[in-house]
Amino acid sequence: MSGGGAPGGASSVRAVARIAARPDGRGGTALPLLTGDGPLALRRTSHPEGGGAAQVTIVGAMAAPLGGDRLRIEVTVAAGARLRVTSAAATVSLPGRIPAPAHYDLDLTVAEGGELEWLPEPVIAAQGSVLRMTTRVTLAAGARLLLREEQVLGRSGEAPGRLTARLTLRHDGRTVLDQQTDLGPGAPGWDGPAVLAEHRALGQLLLCEPSLTEKPATARFLAEGAAEAALLPLAGAPALLVTAAAPDGLRLRRAIDRVL
């Protein structure tokens, strides 16, 4: 972890966490690299299904990200390894003493025959915060991925913060998904009928599964109470994307869990 200087004695946080998973030669998954600093503490935890897969839980060691902070998580899954990553609690973006956006970057790489489940708790943009989040996924042919991202604008009873999020997927050397959302105060039209309207929670479920080559998904609209969702197959990869919007994080999770 390192700090950057700022006027008035304020400082920002620079933190990087790295996870590497590979087969342990006994039918399981080893974690030869498991390091994190600052607010990004990593703990190996028990996978609920066992079966040789490893699980890592991200534990927030301090309040972050604040204005000006730069956090980064890098995950690499080797051929034959199976890894699930969760978090112990939601990530809450907060306003800081530095008048600058916070950055939260995720870089996920899976080799052929590897499997990654990225299932953290939601990212919450608290009132007055500005967060720029980037998720880059790189998959080899034959890799498997299940990724869930949930973004909630504002804590209960408060106005939303600003949250800009970009999600990209490269599969077998080709970019098959590159989307960006810009939500919260100052983002054009974010609460209009063409974007979130009255909803304050947005989520994505990205699935890449080789079997979808033979049985591709069909685009369709999904509804779960007040939540709305759309399922779209991705051209150029055995993958599908579900995007959901809901009035709050609880109903968003229910809608995504139903798809799962």
PDB file of C-alpha atoms in Angstrom:
ATOM      1  CA  MET A   1       0.000   0.000   0.000  1.00  0.00           C
ATOM      2  CA  SER A   2       1.165   3.524  -0.703  1.00  0.00           C
ATOM      3  CA  GLY A   3      -0.223   6.980  -0.097  1.00  0.00           C
ATOM      4  CA  GLY A   4      -0.246   9.976  -2.403  1.00  0.00           C
ATOM      5  CA  GLY A   5       0.117  13.503  -1.156  1.00  0.00           C
ATOM      6  CA  ALA A   6      -2.741  15.993  -1.353  1.00  0.00           C
ATOM      7  CA  PRO A   7      -3.477  19.490  -0.133  1.00  0.00           C
ATOM      8  CA  GLY A   8      -4.359  19.914   3.505  1.00  0.00           C
ATOM      9  CA  GLY A   9      -2.551  16.782   4.623  1.00  0.00           C
ATOM     10  CA  ALA A  10      -5.078  14.445   3.024  1.00  0.00           C
ATOM     11  CA  SER A  11      -3.767  11.301   1.379  1.00  0.00           C
ATOM     12  CA  SER A  12      -5.117   8.703  -1.004  1.00  0.00           C
ATOM     13  CA  VAL A  13      -4.646   4.947  -0.892  1.00  0.00           C
ATOM     14  CA  ARG A  14      -3.004   2.815  -3.570  1.00  0.00           C
ATOM     15  CA  ALA A  15      -3.589  -0.883  -3.003  1.00  0.00           C
ATOM     16  CA  VAL A  16      -3.250  -4.046  -5.100  1.00  0.00           C
ATOM     17  CA  ALA A  17      -4.414  -7.589  -4.359  1.00  0.00           C
ATOM     18  CA  ARG A  18      -3.288 -10.595  -6.405  1.00  0.00           C
ATOM     19  CA  ILE A  19      -4.656 -14.132  -6.582  1.00  0.00           C
ATOM     20  CA  ALA A  20      -3.165 -16.971  -8.619  1.00  0.00           C
ATOM     21  CA  ALA A  21      -4.783 -20.408  -8.765  1.00  0.00           C
ATOM     22  CA  ARG A  22      -3.316 -23.595 -10.239  1.00  0.00           C
ATOM     23  CA  PRO A  23      -3.896 -27.366  -9.908  1.00  0.00           C
ATOM     24  CA  ASP A  24      -2.208 -28.859  -6.862  1.00  0.00           C
ATOM     25  CA  GLY A  25      -1.556 -32.240  -8.528  1.00  0.00           C
ATOM     26  CA  ARG A  26      -3.953 -34.035  -6.157  1.00  0.00           C
ATOM     27  CA  GLY A  27      -7.259 -33.088  -7.754  1.00  0.00           C
ATOM     28  CA  GLY A  28      -7.528 -29.785  -5.927  1.00  0.00           C
ATOM     29  CA  THR A  29      -6.587 -26.151  -6.507  1.00  0.00           C
ATOM     30  CA  ALA A  30      -3.572 -24.459  -4.939  1.00  0.00           C
ATOM     31  CA  LEU A  31      -3.151 -20.721  -4.369  1.00  0.00           C
ATOM     32  CA  PRO A  32       0.588 -20.022  -4.840  1.00  0.00           C
ATOM     33  CA  LEU A  33      -0.101 -16.281  -4.826  1.00  0.00           C
ATOM     34  CA  LEU A  34      -2.518 -14.688  -2.359  1.00  0.00           C
ATOM     35  CA  THR A  35      -1.517 -11.183  -1.400  1.00  0.00           C
ATOM     36  CA  GLY A  36      -3.360  -7.976  -0.581  1.00  0.00           C
ATOM     37  CA  ASP A  37      -2.583  -4.718   1.135  1.00  0.00           C
ATOM     38  CA  GLY A  38      -4.387  -1.712   2.556  1.00  0.00           C
ATOM     39  CA  PRO A  39      -8.143  -2.289   2.422  1.00  0.00           C
ATOM     40  CA  LEU A  40      -7.804  -5.428   0.281  1.00  0.00           C
ATOM     41  CA  ALA A  41      -7.291  -8.341   2.665  1.00  0.00           C
ATOM     42  CA  LEU A  42      -7.627 -11.846   1.182  1.00  0.00           C
ATOM     43  CA  ARG A  43      -8.591 -14.980   3.104  1.00  0.00           C
ATOM     44  CA  ARG A  44      -8.763 -18.564   1.879  1.00  0.00           C
ATOM     45  CA  THR A  45     -12.156 -19.928   2.915  1.00  0.00           C
ATOM     46  CA  SER A  46     -14.015 -23.204   2.463  1.00  0.00           C
ATOM     47  CA  HIS A  47     -15.762 -23.713  -0.850  1.00  0.00           C
ATOM     48  CA  PRO A  48     -19.383 -24.703  -0.110  1.00  0.00           C
ATOM     49  CA  GLU A  49     -19.384 -27.434  -2.744  1.00  0.00           C
ATOM     50  CA  GLY A  50     -15.855 -28.774  -2.331  1.00  0.00           C
ATOM     51  CA  GLY A  51     -14.888 -30.886  -5.306  1.00  0.00           C
ATOM     52  CA  GLY A  52     -11.334 -29.596  -5.519  1.00  0.00           C
ATOM     53  CA  ALA A  53     -12.235 -25.940  -6.013  1.00  0.00           C
ATOM     54  CA  ALA A  54     -10.629 -23.171  -3.974  1.00  0.00           C
ATOM     55  CA  GLN A  55     -12.415 -20.160  -2.534  1.00  0.00           C
ATOM     56  CA  VAL A  56     -11.036 -16.743  -1.574  1.00  0.00           C
ATOM     57  CA  THR A  57     -12.981 -14.111   0.361  1.00  0.00           C
ATOM     58  CA  ILE A  58     -12.124 -10.416   0.104  1.00  0.00           C
ATOM     59  CA  VAL A  59     -12.296  -8.789   3.534  1.00  0.00           C
ATOM     60  CA  GLY A  60     -12.377  -5.008   3.813  1.00  0.00           C
ATOM     61  CA  ALA A  61      -9.619  -4.024   6.239  1.00  0.00           C
ATOM     62  CA  MET A  62     -10.451  -0.307   6.193  1.00  0.00           C
ATOM     63  CA  ALA A  63     -12.959   2.147   4.725  1.00  0.00           C
ATOM     64  CA  ALA A  64     -12.391   2.322   0.959  1.00  0.00           C
ATOM     65  CA  PRO A  65     -12.603   3.393  -1.730  1.00  0.00           C
ATOM     66  CA  LEU A  66     -12.575   7.075  -0.785  1.00  0.00           C
ATOM     67  CA  GLY A  67     -12.094  10.000  -3.163  1.00  0.00           C
ATOM     68  CA  GLY A  68      -8.672   9.709  -4.824  1.00  0.00           C
ATOM     69  CA  ASP A  69      -8.105   6.054  -3.877  1.00  0.00           C
ATOM     70  CA  ARG A  70      -6.918   3.557  -6.480  1.00  0.00           C
ATOM     71  CA  LEU A  71      -7.663  -0.103  -5.761  1.00  0.00           C
ATOM     72  CA  ARG A  72      -6.848  -3.020  -8.034  1.00  0.00           C
ATOM     73  CA  ILE A  73      -7.460  -6.772  -7.880  1.00  0.00           C
ATOM     74  CA  GLU A  74      -5.703  -9.170 -10.272  1.00  0.00           C
ATOM     75  CA  VAL A  75      -6.831 -12.794 -10.583  1.00  0.00           C
ATOM     76  CA  THR A  76      -5.148 -15.469 -12.706  1.00  0.00           C
ATOM     77  CA  VAL A  77      -6.567 -18.986 -13.026  1.00  0.00           C
ATOM     78  CA  ALA A  78      -4.368 -21.618 -14.682  1.00  0.00           C
ATOM     79  CA  ALA A  79      -5.540 -24.550 -16.803  1.00  0.00           C
ATOM     80  CA  GLY A  80      -7.333 -27.129 -14.667  1.00  0.00           C
ATOM     81  CA  ALA A  81      -7.759 -24.850 -11.642  1.00  0.00           C
ATOM     82  CA  ARG A  82     -11.154 -23.936 -10.168  1.00  0.00           C
ATOM     83  CA  LEU A  83     -11.581 -20.773  -8.123  1.00  0.00           C
ATOM     84  CA  ARG A  84     -14.469 -18.918  -6.523  1.00  0.00           C
ATOM     85  CA  VAL A  85     -13.989 -15.349  -5.229  1.00  0.00           C
ATOM     86  CA  THR A  86     -16.489 -13.780  -2.839  1.00  0.00           C
ATOM     87  CA  SER A  87     -16.461 -10.843  -0.448  1.00  0.00           C
ATOM     88  CA  ALA A  88     -17.382 -10.619   3.218  1.00  0.00           C
ATOM     89  CA  ALA A  89     -19.424  -7.433   2.783  1.00  0.00           C
ATOM     90  CA  ALA A  90     -20.467  -4.853   0.246  1.00  0.00           C
ATOM     91  CA  THR A  91     -17.882  -2.420  -1.123  1.00  0.00           C
ATOM     92  CA  VAL A  92     -19.031   1.109  -0.212  1.00  0.00           C
ATOM     93  CA  SER A  93     -17.686   4.049  -2.196  1.00  0.00           C
ATOM     94  CA  LEU A  94     -17.483   7.081   0.093  1.00  0.00           C
ATOM     95  CA  PRO A  95     -16.651  10.756  -0.416  1.00  0.00           C
ATOM     96  CA  GLY A  96     -13.159  11.604   0.766  1.00  0.00           C
ATOM     97  CA  ARG A  97     -11.137  14.688   1.612  1.00  0.00           C
ATOM     98  CA  ILE A  98      -9.580  14.606  -1.857  1.00  0.00           C
ATOM     99  CA  PRO A  99     -11.856  16.095  -4.553  1.00  0.00           C
ATOM    100  CA  ALA A 100     -11.128  13.351  -7.082  1.00  0.00           C
ATOM    101  CA  PRO A 101     -12.855  10.140  -8.212  1.00  0.00           C
ATOM    102  CA  ALA A 102     -11.958   6.824  -6.641  1.00  0.00           C
ATOM    103  CA  HIS A 103     -10.858   4.022  -8.985  1.00  0.00           C
ATOM    104  CA  TYR A 104     -11.545   0.320  -8.528  1.00  0.00           C
ATOM    105  CA  ASP A 105     -10.058  -1.959 -11.228  1.00  0.00           C
ATOM    106  CA  LEU A 106     -10.508  -5.707 -11.657  1.00  0.00           C
ATOM    107  CA  ASP A 107      -8.369  -7.792 -14.007  1.00  0.00           C
ATOM    108  CA  LEU A 108      -9.518 -11.417 -14.356  1.00  0.00           C
ATOM    109  CA  THR A 109      -7.672 -13.950 -16.551  1.00  0.00           C
ATOM    110  CA  VAL A 110      -8.613 -17.617 -17.041  1.00  0.00           C
ATOM    111  CA  ALA A 111      -6.636 -20.158 -19.068  1.00  0.00           C
ATOM    112  CA  GLU A 112      -8.120 -22.950 -21.195  1.00  0.00           C
ATOM    113  CA  GLY A 113      -9.694 -25.526 -18.909  1.00  0.00           C
ATOM    114  CA  GLY A 114      -9.712 -23.139 -15.951  1.00  0.00           C
ATOM    115  CA  GLU A 115     -12.827 -22.012 -14.107  1.00  0.00           C
ATOM    116  CA  LEU A 116     -13.546 -18.784 -12.235  1.00  0.00           C
ATOM    117  CA  GLU A 117     -16.622 -17.763 -10.266  1.00  0.00           C
ATOM    118  CA  TRP A 118     -16.522 -14.056  -9.383  1.00  0.00           C
ATOM    119  CA  LEU A 119     -19.360 -13.533  -6.884  1.00  0.00           C
ATOM    120  CA  PRO A 120     -18.691 -10.539  -4.618  1.00  0.00           C
ATOM    121  CA  GLU A 121     -21.241  -8.536  -2.666  1.00  0.00           C
ATOM    122  CA  PRO A 122     -22.576  -5.307  -4.252  1.00  0.00           C
ATOM    123  CA  VAL A 123     -20.715  -2.065  -4.848  1.00  0.00           C
ATOM    124  CA  ILE A 124     -22.647   0.784  -3.206  1.00  0.00           C
ATOM    125  CA  ALA A 125     -22.161   4.393  -4.318  1.00  0.00           C
ATOM    126  CA  ALA A 126     -22.857   6.438  -1.177  1.00  0.00           C
ATOM    127  CA  GLN A 127     -24.109  10.005  -1.396  1.00  0.00           C
ATOM    128  CA  GLY A 128     -21.387  12.426  -2.489  1.00  0.00           C
ATOM    129  CA  SER A 129     -19.008   9.727  -3.736  1.00  0.00           C
ATOM    130  CA  VAL A 130     -17.582   9.374  -7.256  1.00  0.00           C
ATOM    131  CA  LEU A 131     -16.342   5.935  -8.300  1.00  0.00           C
ATOM    132  CA  ARG A 132     -14.928   4.728 -11.605  1.00  0.00           C
ATOM    133  CA  MET A 133     -14.920   0.960 -11.835  1.00  0.00           C
ATOM    134  CA  THR A 134     -13.377  -1.170 -14.583  1.00  0.00           C
ATOM    135  CA  THR A 135     -13.673  -4.946 -14.955  1.00  0.00           C
ATOM    136  CA  ARG A 136     -11.496  -6.592 -17.614  1.00  0.00           C
ATOM    137  CA  VAL A 137     -12.007 -10.293 -18.283  1.00  0.00           C
ATOM    138  CA  THR A 138      -9.655 -12.298 -20.516  1.00  0.00           C
ATOM    139  CA  LEU A 139     -10.622 -15.891 -21.286  1.00  0.00           C
ATOM    140  CA  ALA A 140      -8.863 -18.517 -23.339  1.00  0.00           C
ATOM    141  CA  ALA A 141     -10.911 -20.851 -25.507  1.00  0.00           C
ATOM    142  CA  GLY A 142     -12.342 -23.549 -23.240  1.00  0.00           C
ATOM    143  CA  ALA A 143     -12.277 -21.389 -20.106  1.00  0.00           C
ATOM    144  CA  ARG A 144     -15.331 -21.150 -17.866  1.00  0.00           C
ATOM    145  CA  LEU A 145     -16.581 -18.011 -16.136  1.00  0.00           C
ATOM    146  CA  LEU A 146     -19.486 -17.028 -13.934  1.00  0.00           C
ATOM    147  CA  LEU A 147     -19.348 -13.335 -13.005  1.00  0.00           C
ATOM    148  CA  ARG A 148     -21.880 -11.370 -10.998  1.00  0.00           C
ATOM    149  CA  GLU A 149     -21.669  -7.594 -10.605  1.00  0.00           C
ATOM    150  CA  GLU A 150     -24.189  -5.578  -8.616  1.00  0.00           C
ATOM    151  CA  GLN A 151     -24.202  -1.795  -8.250  1.00  0.00           C
ATOM    152  CA  VAL A 152     -26.472   0.086  -5.854  1.00  0.00           C
ATOM    153  CA  LEU A 153     -26.900   3.857  -5.967  1.00  0.00           C
ATOM    154  CA  GLY A 154     -27.006   5.167  -2.412  1.00  0.00           C
ATOM    155  CA  ARG A 155     -27.420   3.501   0.946  1.00  0.00           C
ATOM    156  CA  SER A 156     -30.893   3.117   2.416  1.00  0.00           C
ATOM    157  CA  GLY A 157     -32.661   6.459   2.657  1.00  0.00           C
ATOM    158  CA  GLU A 158     -29.910   8.560   1.055  1.00  0.00           C
ATOM    159  CA  ALA A 159     -29.314  10.134  -2.342  1.00  0.00           C
ATOM    160  CA  PRO A 160     -27.071   8.249  -4.799  1.00  0.00           C
ATOM    161  CA  GLY A 161     -23.413   8.795  -5.537  1.00  0.00           C
ATOM    162  CA  ARG A 162     -21.884   8.759  -9.020  1.00  0.00           C
ATOM    163  CA  LEU A 163     -20.804   5.394 -10.408  1.00  0.00           C
ATOM    164  CA  THR A 164     -19.219   4.814 -13.811  1.00  0.00           C
ATOM    165  CA  ALA A 165     -18.607   1.140 -14.598  1.00  0.00           C
ATOM    166  CA  ARG A 166     -17.053  -0.529 -17.629  1.00  0.00           C
ATOM    167  CA  LEU A 167     -17.106  -4.283 -18.313  1.00  0.00           C
ATOM    168  CA  THR A 168     -15.056  -5.863 -21.101  1.00  0.00           C
ATOM    169  CA  LEU A 169     -14.672  -9.486 -22.138  1.00  0.00           C
ATOM    170  CA  ARG A 170     -11.998 -10.880 -24.456  1.00  0.00           C
ATOM    171  CA  HIS A 171     -12.495 -14.499 -25.460  1.00  0.00           C
ATOM    172  CA  ASP A 172      -9.895 -16.430 -27.442  1.00  0.00           C
ATOM    173  CA  GLY A 173      -8.182 -13.190 -28.466  1.00  0.00           C
ATOM    174  CA  ARG A 174     -11.362 -11.377 -29.549  1.00  0.00           C
ATOM    175  CA  THR A 175     -13.294  -8.638 -27.780  1.00  0.00           C
ATOM    176  CA  VAL A 176     -16.901  -9.844 -27.543  1.00  0.00           C
ATOM    177  CA  LEU A 177     -18.244  -7.407 -24.932  1.00  0.00           C
ATOM    178  CA  ASP A 178     -17.389  -3.804 -24.095  1.00  0.00           C
ATOM    179  CA  GLN A 179     -20.083  -1.887 -22.254  1.00  0.00           C
ATOM    180  CA  GLN A 180     -20.120   1.122 -19.955  1.00  0.00           C
ATOM    181  CA  THR A 181     -22.744   2.600 -17.659  1.00  0.00           C
ATOM    182  CA  ASP A 182     -22.653   6.065 -16.106  1.00  0.00           C
ATOM    183  CA  LEU A 183     -25.123   6.531 -13.268  1.00  0.00           C
ATOM    184  CA  GLY A 184     -25.858   9.050 -10.544  1.00  0.00           C
ATOM    185  CA  PRO A 185     -25.803  12.849 -10.225  1.00  0.00           C
ATOM    186  CA  GLY A 186     -24.178  14.515 -13.241  1.00  0.00           C
ATOM    187  CA  ALA A 187     -24.648  11.541 -15.602  1.00  0.00           C
ATOM    188  CA  PRO A 188     -26.932  12.525 -18.515  1.00  0.00           C
ATOM    189  CA  GLY A 189     -30.342  10.858 -18.416  1.00  0.00           C
ATOM    190  CA  TRP A 190     -29.375   8.190 -15.886  1.00  0.00           C
ATOM    191  CA  ASP A 191     -32.743   8.317 -14.068  1.00  0.00           C
ATOM    192  CA  GLY A 192     -34.817   8.712 -17.243  1.00  0.00           C
ATOM    193  CA  PRO A 193     -37.124   6.044 -18.686  1.00  0.00           C
ATOM    194  CA  ALA A 194     -34.448   4.831 -21.130  1.00  0.00           C
ATOM    195  CA  VAL A 195     -31.975   4.000 -18.338  1.00  0.00           C
ATOM    196  CA  LEU A 196     -32.883   3.254 -14.711  1.00  0.00           C
ATOM    197  CA  ALA A 197     -36.105   5.274 -14.294  1.00  0.00           C
ATOM    198  CA  GLU A 198     -37.171   4.685 -10.672  1.00  0.00           C
ATOM    199  CA  HIS A 199     -34.709   1.839 -10.127  1.00  0.00           C
ATOM    200  CA  ARG A 200     -31.587   2.353  -8.012  1.00  0.00           C
ATOM    201  CA  ALA A 201     -29.838  -0.996  -8.460  1.00  0.00           C
ATOM    202  CA  LEU A 202     -28.238  -2.470 -11.571  1.00  0.00           C
ATOM    203  CA  GLY A 203     -26.632  -5.865 -12.037  1.00  0.00           C
ATOM    204  CA  GLN A 204     -24.887  -8.019 -14.627  1.00  0.00           C
ATOM    205  CA  LEU A 205     -24.515 -11.773 -14.785  1.00  0.00           C
ATOM    206  CA  LEU A 206     -21.905 -12.922 -17.309  1.00  0.00           C
ATOM    207  CA  LEU A 207     -21.632 -16.620 -18.091  1.00  0.00           C
ATOM    208  CA  CYS A 208     -19.086 -18.196 -20.412  1.00  0.00           C
ATOM    209  CA  GLU A 209     -19.546 -21.932 -20.798  1.00  0.00           C
ATOM    210  CA  PRO A 210     -18.176 -24.087 -23.664  1.00  0.00           C
ATOM    211  CA  SER A 211     -21.431 -26.063 -23.832  1.00  0.00           C
ATOM    212  CA  LEU A 212     -23.196 -22.912 -25.068  1.00  0.00           C
ATOM    213  CA  THR A 213     -21.469 -23.482 -28.401  1.00  0.00           C
ATOM    214  CA  GLU A 214     -23.783 -26.432 -29.047  1.00  0.00           C
ATOM    215  CA  LYS A 215     -26.805 -25.010 -27.215  1.00  0.00           C
ATOM    216  CA  PRO A 216     -26.673 -21.207 -27.496  1.00  0.00           C
ATOM    217  CA  ALA A 217     -28.936 -19.097 -25.307  1.00  0.00           C
ATOM    218  CA  THR A 218     -31.991 -17.332 -26.729  1.00  0.00           C
ATOM    219  CA  ALA A 219     -32.474 -13.615 -26.161  1.00  0.00           C
ATOM    220  CA  ARG A 220     -35.430 -12.927 -23.904  1.00  0.00           C
ATOM    221  CA  PHE A 221     -36.923 -10.578 -21.356  1.00  0.00           C
ATOM    222  CA  LEU A 222     -37.107 -11.719 -17.739  1.00  0.00           C
ATOM    223  CA  ALA A 223     -39.169 -10.265 -14.896  1.00  0.00           C
ATOM    224  CA  GLU A 224     -39.073 -10.944 -11.153  1.00  0.00           C
ATOM    225  CA  GLY A 225     -41.590  -8.769  -9.346  1.00  0.00           C
ATOM    226  CA  ALA A 226     -40.426  -5.151  -9.565  1.00  0.00           C
ATOM    227  CA  ALA A 227     -37.104  -6.198 -11.110  1.00  0.00           C
ATOM    228  CA  GLU A 228     -36.594  -6.280 -14.871  1.00  0.00           C
ATOM    229  CA  ALA A 229     -33.912  -8.141 -16.795  1.00  0.00           C
ATOM    230  CA  ALA A 230     -32.808  -9.042 -20.293  1.00  0.00           C
ATOM    231  CA  LEU A 231     -30.807 -12.096 -21.375  1.00  0.00           C
ATOM    232  CA  LEU A 232     -28.635 -11.727 -24.453  1.00  0.00           C
ATOM    233  CA  PRO A 233     -26.272 -14.237 -26.098  1.00  0.00           C
ATOM    234  CA  LEU A 234     -22.887 -12.778 -27.019  1.00  0.00           C
ATOM    235  CA  ALA A 235     -21.775 -13.158 -30.612  1.00  0.00           C
ATOM    236  CA  GLY A 236     -18.326 -14.663 -31.085  1.00  0.00           C
ATOM    237  CA  ALA A 237     -18.173 -16.631 -27.820  1.00  0.00           C
ATOM    238  CA  PRO A 238     -20.087 -19.343 -25.947  1.00  0.00           C
ATOM    239  CA  ALA A 239     -21.360 -16.721 -23.523  1.00  0.00           C
ATOM    240  CA  LEU A 240     -24.453 -14.883 -22.376  1.00  0.00           C
ATOM    241  CA  LEU A 241     -25.105 -11.662 -20.486  1.00  0.00           C
ATOM    242  CA  VAL A 242     -28.010 -10.939 -18.178  1.00  0.00           C
ATOM    243  CA  THR A 243     -28.571  -7.290 -17.252  1.00  0.00           C
ATOM    244  CA  ALA A 244     -31.072  -6.532 -14.487  1.00  0.00           C
ATOM    245  CA  ALA A 245     -32.449  -3.410 -12.829  1.00  0.00           C
ATOM    246  CA  ALA A 246     -34.454  -3.230  -9.603  1.00  0.00           C
ATOM    247  CA  PRO A 247     -35.630  -0.696  -7.022  1.00  0.00           C
ATOM    248  CA  ASP A 248     -33.057  -1.906  -4.471  1.00  0.00           C
ATOM    249  CA  GLY A 249     -30.227  -4.344  -3.931  1.00  0.00           C
ATOM    250  CA  LEU A 250     -32.349  -7.035  -2.278  1.00  0.00           C
ATOM    251  CA  ARG A 251     -34.750  -7.341  -5.196  1.00  0.00           C
ATOM    252  CA  LEU A 252     -31.853  -7.166  -7.634  1.00  0.00           C
ATOM    253  CA  ARG A 253     -30.158 -10.139  -5.964  1.00  0.00           C
ATOM    254  CA  ARG A 254     -33.378 -12.131  -6.025  1.00  0.00           C
ATOM    255  CA  ALA A 255     -33.744 -11.525  -9.752  1.00  0.00           C
ATOM    256  CA  ILE A 256     -30.146 -12.547 -10.469  1.00  0.00           C
ATOM    257  CA  ASP A 257     -30.340 -15.592  -8.201  1.00  0.00           C
ATOM    258  CA  ARG A 258     -33.375 -16.774 -10.120  1.00  0.00           C
ATOM    259  CA  VAL A 259     -31.334 -16.726 -13.316  1.00  0.00           C
ATOM    260  CA  LEU A 260     -28.524 -18.628 -11.565  1.00  0.00           C
TER     261      LEU A 260
END
